């Protein structure tokens, strides 16, 4: 990455850690055997897969045998939801599923698909600060609810859902609980035992491993129909010859996080908090920050700049070689802007000026200082040509 480019979009994807890259290349070059082959090329490949499984399991305090490698977070989410619900639909049942309105499209669209197949979905509202009360989940559970799926950390705001409290409720009611932990992994401690969930999705490219690899953790004893049928890899739950370099990469990425996550999180949180308060001060306290202030991952800022359009702000920042995200824009055109902020009840005008800024492993103090200076300059330039801003400030 060139020195003049400022990457503040770690929630979109992360650069691959150089150590991870080395291991990936070594596995691709030296351990090219098929892990299913019983000869001298297959055995080392199988050993690489076994180590990777241990490393991923280690980060979430799980058993290695319960980790199933996939192609990423989207596949893990699809496998969790469809794997649990499709067998019931095929039996002619009309099972009930509960999700929040702020889930990733991998969950929301899987639910729409399952709804089309006969499932009933409850889409839970969240509080204005993006949190979700366990009682809201409890109240939504029906006699035939089979699955609750709630993200651990939100990709746009970083807000955390209280999964360990929610799991007490789902367990007592005999309902399975899946969590999309793609944005939480490596940012907060995850212990599947304490969390009490039954299925957990994760993705490599959010944790300094490459794109195209992820995993689903499934508690022992949970029945799950595979989506991919074939050679029976991953204990019959995900057929297809293994992406061994990707698995080794995700394994090492998880091991690095197991060792460094706490210190890394503290460093990133202190940069994030400083950036947030300095931005607020530099722009005359006119910014609106979204999401619960404490109950969130350490790296994410979700904010709205009044009187400017987020997309044009993004474009102007891009001209300064600053990468941030405007949040996922709905493609229909009618409801532009972040569905997550919409679900939190944020005003349309503020949604239009919303940005997500996310920091990570290689964000430095110097980068934060340059970001602050350039961001402030760009916003003031846009305010200077905004008729609305002029009207408000001179009225
Ligand atoms: N879930 C969440 C919360 C995400 O943020 C993402 C990616 O942005 C995904 C799922 C999808 O993961 P992947 O890109 O590995 O398919």
XYZ file of C-alpha atoms and ligand atoms in Angstrom:
411
model
C 0.000 0.000 0.000
C 1.489 3.382 -0.987
C 2.184 5.857 1.848
C -0.260 8.443 0.483
C -3.208 6.050 0.399
C -5.205 5.912 3.619
C -7.166 2.705 4.144
C -9.981 3.206 6.638
C -12.259 0.433 5.384
C -11.145 -2.650 7.344
C -14.749 -3.788 7.817
C -15.059 -4.168 4.033
C -11.958 -6.321 3.877
C -8.481 -6.503 5.390
C -5.081 -6.756 3.738
C -3.580 -10.240 4.061
C -1.033 -10.447 6.875
C 2.460 -10.977 5.346
C 3.037 -14.028 7.610
C -0.258 -15.493 6.433
C 0.692 -14.841 2.822
C 3.979 -16.724 3.320
C 2.211 -19.772 4.731
C -0.398 -19.710 1.970
C 2.267 -19.638 -0.724
C 4.254 -22.399 0.972
C 1.186 -24.646 1.223
C 0.181 -23.974 -2.401
C 3.726 -24.752 -3.539
C 4.795 -27.592 -1.262
C 1.646 -29.283 0.023
C -0.353 -29.598 -3.157
C -1.569 -33.140 -2.465
C -5.257 -33.874 -2.078
C -6.017 -34.243 1.645
C -8.268 -37.201 0.770
C -5.370 -39.142 -0.838
C -3.831 -41.726 1.439
C -0.351 -41.506 -0.163
C 2.724 -39.518 0.835
C 1.406 -36.358 -0.894
C -2.046 -36.578 0.640
C -0.965 -37.171 4.241
C 0.919 -33.838 4.703
C -2.041 -32.054 3.094
C -4.392 -33.666 5.595
C -2.034 -32.609 8.388
C -2.205 -28.979 7.157
C -6.013 -29.148 7.225
C -5.977 -30.616 10.740
C -3.671 -27.872 12.038
C -5.817 -25.155 10.450
C -8.932 -26.632 12.062
C -7.217 -26.601 15.481
C -6.107 -22.983 15.019
C -9.578 -21.744 14.034
C -11.175 -23.718 16.868
C -8.613 -22.265 19.305
C -9.700 -18.681 18.619
C -13.338 -19.398 19.436
C -12.606 -21.948 22.207
C -14.251 -24.771 20.263
C -13.436 -28.371 19.376
C -11.589 -28.745 16.052
C -13.987 -31.473 14.881
C -16.876 -28.965 14.934
C -15.240 -26.548 12.442
C -16.381 -26.859 8.812
C -14.424 -24.854 6.241
C -16.446 -22.981 3.617
C -15.824 -20.375 0.921
C -16.569 -17.478 3.305
C -19.113 -15.762 5.491
C -21.864 -15.815 2.875
C -21.643 -19.569 2.416
C -21.450 -20.176 6.166
C -24.589 -18.085 6.727
C -26.432 -19.863 3.899
C -25.367 -23.273 5.196
C -26.475 -22.481 8.736
C -29.921 -21.200 7.787
C -30.781 -23.461 4.876
C -29.056 -26.460 6.467
C -31.329 -26.232 9.500
C -34.564 -25.147 7.817
C -34.721 -26.879 4.406
C -35.177 -30.420 5.803
C -38.235 -29.211 7.723
C -39.667 -27.511 4.648
C -39.115 -30.694 2.659
C -41.184 -32.542 5.270
C -44.039 -30.099 4.588
C -43.613 -28.074 7.802
C -43.767 -24.270 7.865
C -41.066 -23.497 10.432
C -40.651 -20.124 12.083
C -37.327 -18.231 12.023
C -36.335 -15.053 13.890
C -33.731 -12.599 12.615
C -33.021 -8.912 13.190
C -33.604 -6.275 10.539
C -29.935 -5.274 10.590
C -28.423 -8.610 9.546
C -26.058 -8.918 6.586
C -27.729 -9.608 3.206
C -26.358 -13.176 3.371
C -28.846 -13.746 6.205
C -31.649 -11.459 5.036
C -31.738 -12.879 1.519
C -31.439 -16.481 2.724
C -34.495 -15.758 4.875
C -36.389 -14.302 1.916
C -35.539 -17.464 -0.035
C -36.738 -19.687 2.820
C -39.875 -17.561 3.145
C -40.558 -18.246 -0.533
C -40.249 -21.960 0.285
C -42.857 -21.739 3.060
C -40.941 -20.649 6.190
C -42.297 -17.843 8.377
C -39.901 -15.083 9.323
C -40.023 -12.528 12.150
C -37.793 -9.523 11.416
C -36.907 -7.973 14.780
C -36.601 -4.215 15.182
C -33.535 -2.832 16.946
C -33.317 0.106 19.367
C -32.255 3.560 18.048
C -28.722 2.847 19.324
C -28.621 -0.389 17.296
C -28.868 -2.717 20.296
C -31.331 -5.544 20.736
C -32.933 -6.420 24.063
C -33.054 -10.145 24.901
C -36.720 -9.674 25.890
C -37.499 -8.694 22.290
C -36.213 -12.095 21.182
C -38.074 -13.888 23.970
C -41.351 -12.220 22.978
C -40.958 -13.265 19.335
C -40.426 -16.985 19.991
C -43.392 -19.140 18.975
C -44.078 -22.827 19.601
C -42.692 -23.791 16.206
C -39.702 -21.430 16.120
C -36.749 -23.543 15.024
C -33.983 -21.000 14.586
C -32.928 -17.556 15.758
C -30.120 -15.935 13.749
C -28.516 -12.763 15.109
C -25.195 -11.195 14.293
C -22.598 -10.799 17.022
C -21.309 -7.432 15.715
C -22.941 -5.249 13.106
C -20.869 -4.580 9.997
C -21.907 -0.918 9.698
C -22.096 0.317 13.271
C -19.991 -2.282 15.110
C -22.767 -2.628 17.724
C -22.722 -5.945 19.610
C -25.813 -8.032 20.320
C -25.991 -9.719 23.780
C -25.789 -13.265 22.432
C -24.839 -14.883 25.740
C -28.049 -13.565 27.313
C -30.135 -14.385 24.279
C -28.810 -17.965 24.225
C -30.203 -18.561 27.729
C -33.638 -17.810 26.307
C -33.292 -19.877 23.120
C -31.914 -22.851 25.070
C -34.753 -22.771 27.553
C -37.214 -22.778 24.644
C -35.364 -25.500 22.688
C -34.623 -23.185 19.742
C -31.341 -23.235 17.814
C -29.276 -20.033 17.846
C -26.987 -19.077 14.961
C -24.682 -16.080 15.043
C -22.979 -14.355 12.144
C -19.697 -13.527 13.875
C -17.946 -12.331 10.699
C -17.437 -8.774 12.013
C -16.805 -9.784 15.618
C -14.061 -12.342 15.074
C -10.695 -10.944 16.049
C -12.269 -7.805 17.509
C -13.864 -9.231 20.657
C -13.212 -12.429 22.612
C -15.387 -15.285 21.405
C -15.955 -18.406 23.469
C -18.672 -20.568 21.941
C -19.313 -22.156 25.342
C -19.940 -18.838 27.105
C -21.821 -17.462 24.129
C -24.119 -20.479 24.213
C -24.837 -20.407 20.464
C -25.319 -23.538 18.316
C -23.869 -22.333 15.015
C -21.352 -19.557 14.273
C -20.209 -18.128 10.915
C -16.827 -16.570 10.250
C -14.890 -15.276 7.254
C -11.176 -15.133 6.401
C -10.922 -11.788 4.650
C -12.086 -9.781 7.670
C -9.252 -11.209 9.795
C -6.162 -10.707 7.587
C -6.577 -13.982 5.669
C -7.549 -13.988 1.971
C -10.982 -13.794 0.400
C -12.763 -17.036 -0.452
C -12.312 -18.935 2.791
C -14.429 -19.051 5.912
C -15.888 -21.522 8.357
C -19.045 -22.562 10.104
C -18.804 -23.882 13.634
C -21.623 -26.314 14.447
C -22.189 -27.574 17.980
C -21.930 -31.360 18.159
C -25.310 -33.034 17.752
C -26.951 -30.245 15.705
C -28.537 -31.704 12.548
C -27.550 -29.864 9.372
C -28.356 -30.674 5.760
C -25.401 -29.952 3.438
C -25.829 -27.505 0.562
C -23.038 -29.010 -1.533
C -23.240 -32.722 -2.268
C -20.289 -34.624 -3.625
C -17.169 -36.302 -2.321
C -18.149 -35.988 1.338
C -15.341 -33.694 2.493
C -15.695 -31.775 5.769
C -17.366 -34.775 7.345
C -20.077 -34.808 4.655
C -21.172 -31.285 5.473
C -19.387 -29.415 2.671
C -18.252 -31.443 -0.305
C -15.531 -30.219 -2.659
C -11.763 -30.654 -2.645
C -10.440 -28.455 0.123
C -9.018 -24.959 -0.453
C -5.931 -25.927 1.500
C -3.905 -22.682 1.101
C -6.996 -20.745 2.195
C -7.579 -23.022 5.177
C -3.932 -22.772 6.268
C -4.167 -18.985 5.881
C -7.325 -18.730 7.981
C -5.750 -21.044 10.558
C -2.646 -18.910 10.956
C -4.678 -15.682 10.908
C -6.689 -17.074 13.840
C -3.563 -18.155 15.690
C -2.079 -14.657 15.325
C -5.302 -13.205 16.723
C -5.357 -15.684 19.603
C -1.972 -14.292 20.655
C -2.388 -10.575 19.871
C -6.058 -9.715 19.822
C -6.358 -8.095 23.243
C -3.403 -5.719 22.763
C -4.362 -5.004 19.158
C -7.923 -4.196 20.215
C -6.753 -1.747 22.883
C -4.445 0.036 20.437
C -7.123 0.289 17.749
C -9.791 1.411 20.246
C -7.589 4.233 21.461
C -6.954 5.433 17.876
C -10.664 5.109 17.067
C -11.789 7.005 20.170
C -9.297 9.780 19.526
C -10.329 10.058 15.876
C -13.985 10.176 16.836
C -13.580 12.935 19.395
C -11.169 14.994 17.273
C -13.470 14.802 14.242
C -16.370 15.924 16.360
C -14.384 18.875 17.718
C -12.855 19.864 14.360
C -16.294 19.962 12.712
C -17.930 22.097 15.416
C -19.819 19.155 16.988
C -22.110 18.967 13.965
C -21.547 15.269 13.288
C -23.996 12.613 14.425
C -22.458 9.357 15.649
C -24.510 6.199 15.316
C -24.664 3.115 17.525
C -24.227 2.380 21.216
C -21.080 4.098 22.533
C -19.805 1.201 24.673
C -21.454 -1.932 23.371
C -19.452 -2.141 20.145
C -16.286 -3.501 18.548
C -13.148 -1.359 18.960
C -12.502 -0.381 15.342
C -15.690 1.057 13.835
C -17.056 4.595 13.502
C -20.479 5.149 11.997
C -21.282 8.819 11.508
C -23.379 11.229 9.492
C -22.197 14.565 8.180
C -25.150 16.978 7.906
C -25.932 18.860 4.689
C -23.762 16.654 2.458
C -24.432 13.508 0.493
C -22.448 10.465 1.677
C -21.731 9.329 -1.878
C -20.233 12.682 -2.882
C -18.284 12.841 0.367
C -16.965 9.353 -0.430
C -15.967 10.477 -3.936
C -14.196 13.595 -2.624
C -12.355 11.522 -0.019
C -11.391 9.078 -2.751
C -9.813 11.959 -4.682
C -7.636 12.448 -1.590
C -6.793 8.701 -1.668
C -8.838 8.034 1.455
C -10.877 4.820 1.476
C -13.990 4.668 3.662
C -17.422 3.202 3.072
C -20.794 4.863 2.633
C -22.605 1.813 4.004
C -24.486 -0.590 1.820
C -26.741 1.310 -0.568
C -30.014 -0.308 -1.509
C -30.117 -1.012 -5.236
C -33.792 -0.178 -5.736
C -33.031 3.539 -5.909
C -36.194 4.327 -3.975
C -34.707 3.761 -0.527
C -31.121 4.832 -0.984
C -28.779 4.581 1.940
C -28.012 2.186 4.720
C -30.841 -0.232 5.636
C -29.093 -0.692 8.996
C -29.376 3.000 9.901
C -32.923 3.018 8.540
C -33.801 0.131 10.883
C -32.338 2.184 13.758
C -34.755 4.986 12.898
C -32.102 7.467 11.715
C -33.539 10.439 9.733
C -33.420 10.167 5.948
C -31.269 13.277 5.683
C -28.674 11.881 8.073
C -28.747 8.523 6.303
C -27.787 10.300 3.080
C -24.687 11.724 4.763
C -23.663 8.497 6.497
C -20.166 7.059 6.421
C -18.447 4.058 7.959
C -14.840 4.484 8.986
C -13.076 1.321 10.124
C -9.545 0.933 11.459
C -7.322 -2.117 11.696
C -3.950 -3.758 12.261
C -1.908 -1.317 10.190
C -3.669 1.924 11.043
C -1.112 4.299 12.582
C -1.353 7.496 14.633
C 0.182 9.395 11.685
C -2.537 8.060 9.377
C -5.219 9.069 11.847
C -3.765 12.610 11.981
C -3.656 12.903 8.172
C -7.161 11.468 7.925
C -8.446 14.026 10.405
C -6.893 16.923 8.531
C -8.028 15.807 5.053
C -11.509 14.781 6.182
C -12.091 18.113 7.862
C -10.891 20.022 4.791
C -13.127 17.996 2.453
C -16.219 18.416 4.649
C -15.661 22.187 4.994
C -15.218 22.448 1.200
C -18.545 20.608 0.669
C -20.288 22.718 3.295
C -19.050 25.856 1.534
C -20.948 24.859 -1.626
C -23.979 23.379 0.134
C -26.973 25.763 -0.193
C -28.636 24.052 2.773
C -25.597 24.520 5.006
C -25.346 28.190 3.974
C -29.032 28.740 4.705
C -28.842 27.121 8.148
C -25.612 28.782 9.242
C -26.566 32.293 8.120
C -30.217 32.229 9.171
N -21.666 -11.268 7.431
C -21.194 -10.059 7.751
C -21.618 -9.422 9.032
C -20.309 -9.390 6.893
O -19.858 -8.179 7.216
C -19.929 -10.038 5.680
C -19.046 -9.352 4.720
O -19.081 -8.152 4.564
C -20.451 -11.311 5.399
C -21.308 -11.893 6.298
C -20.087 -12.037 4.140
O -18.801 -12.597 4.242
P -17.999 -12.987 2.912
O -17.603 -11.704 2.253
O -16.828 -13.782 3.410
O -18.905 -13.814 2.073
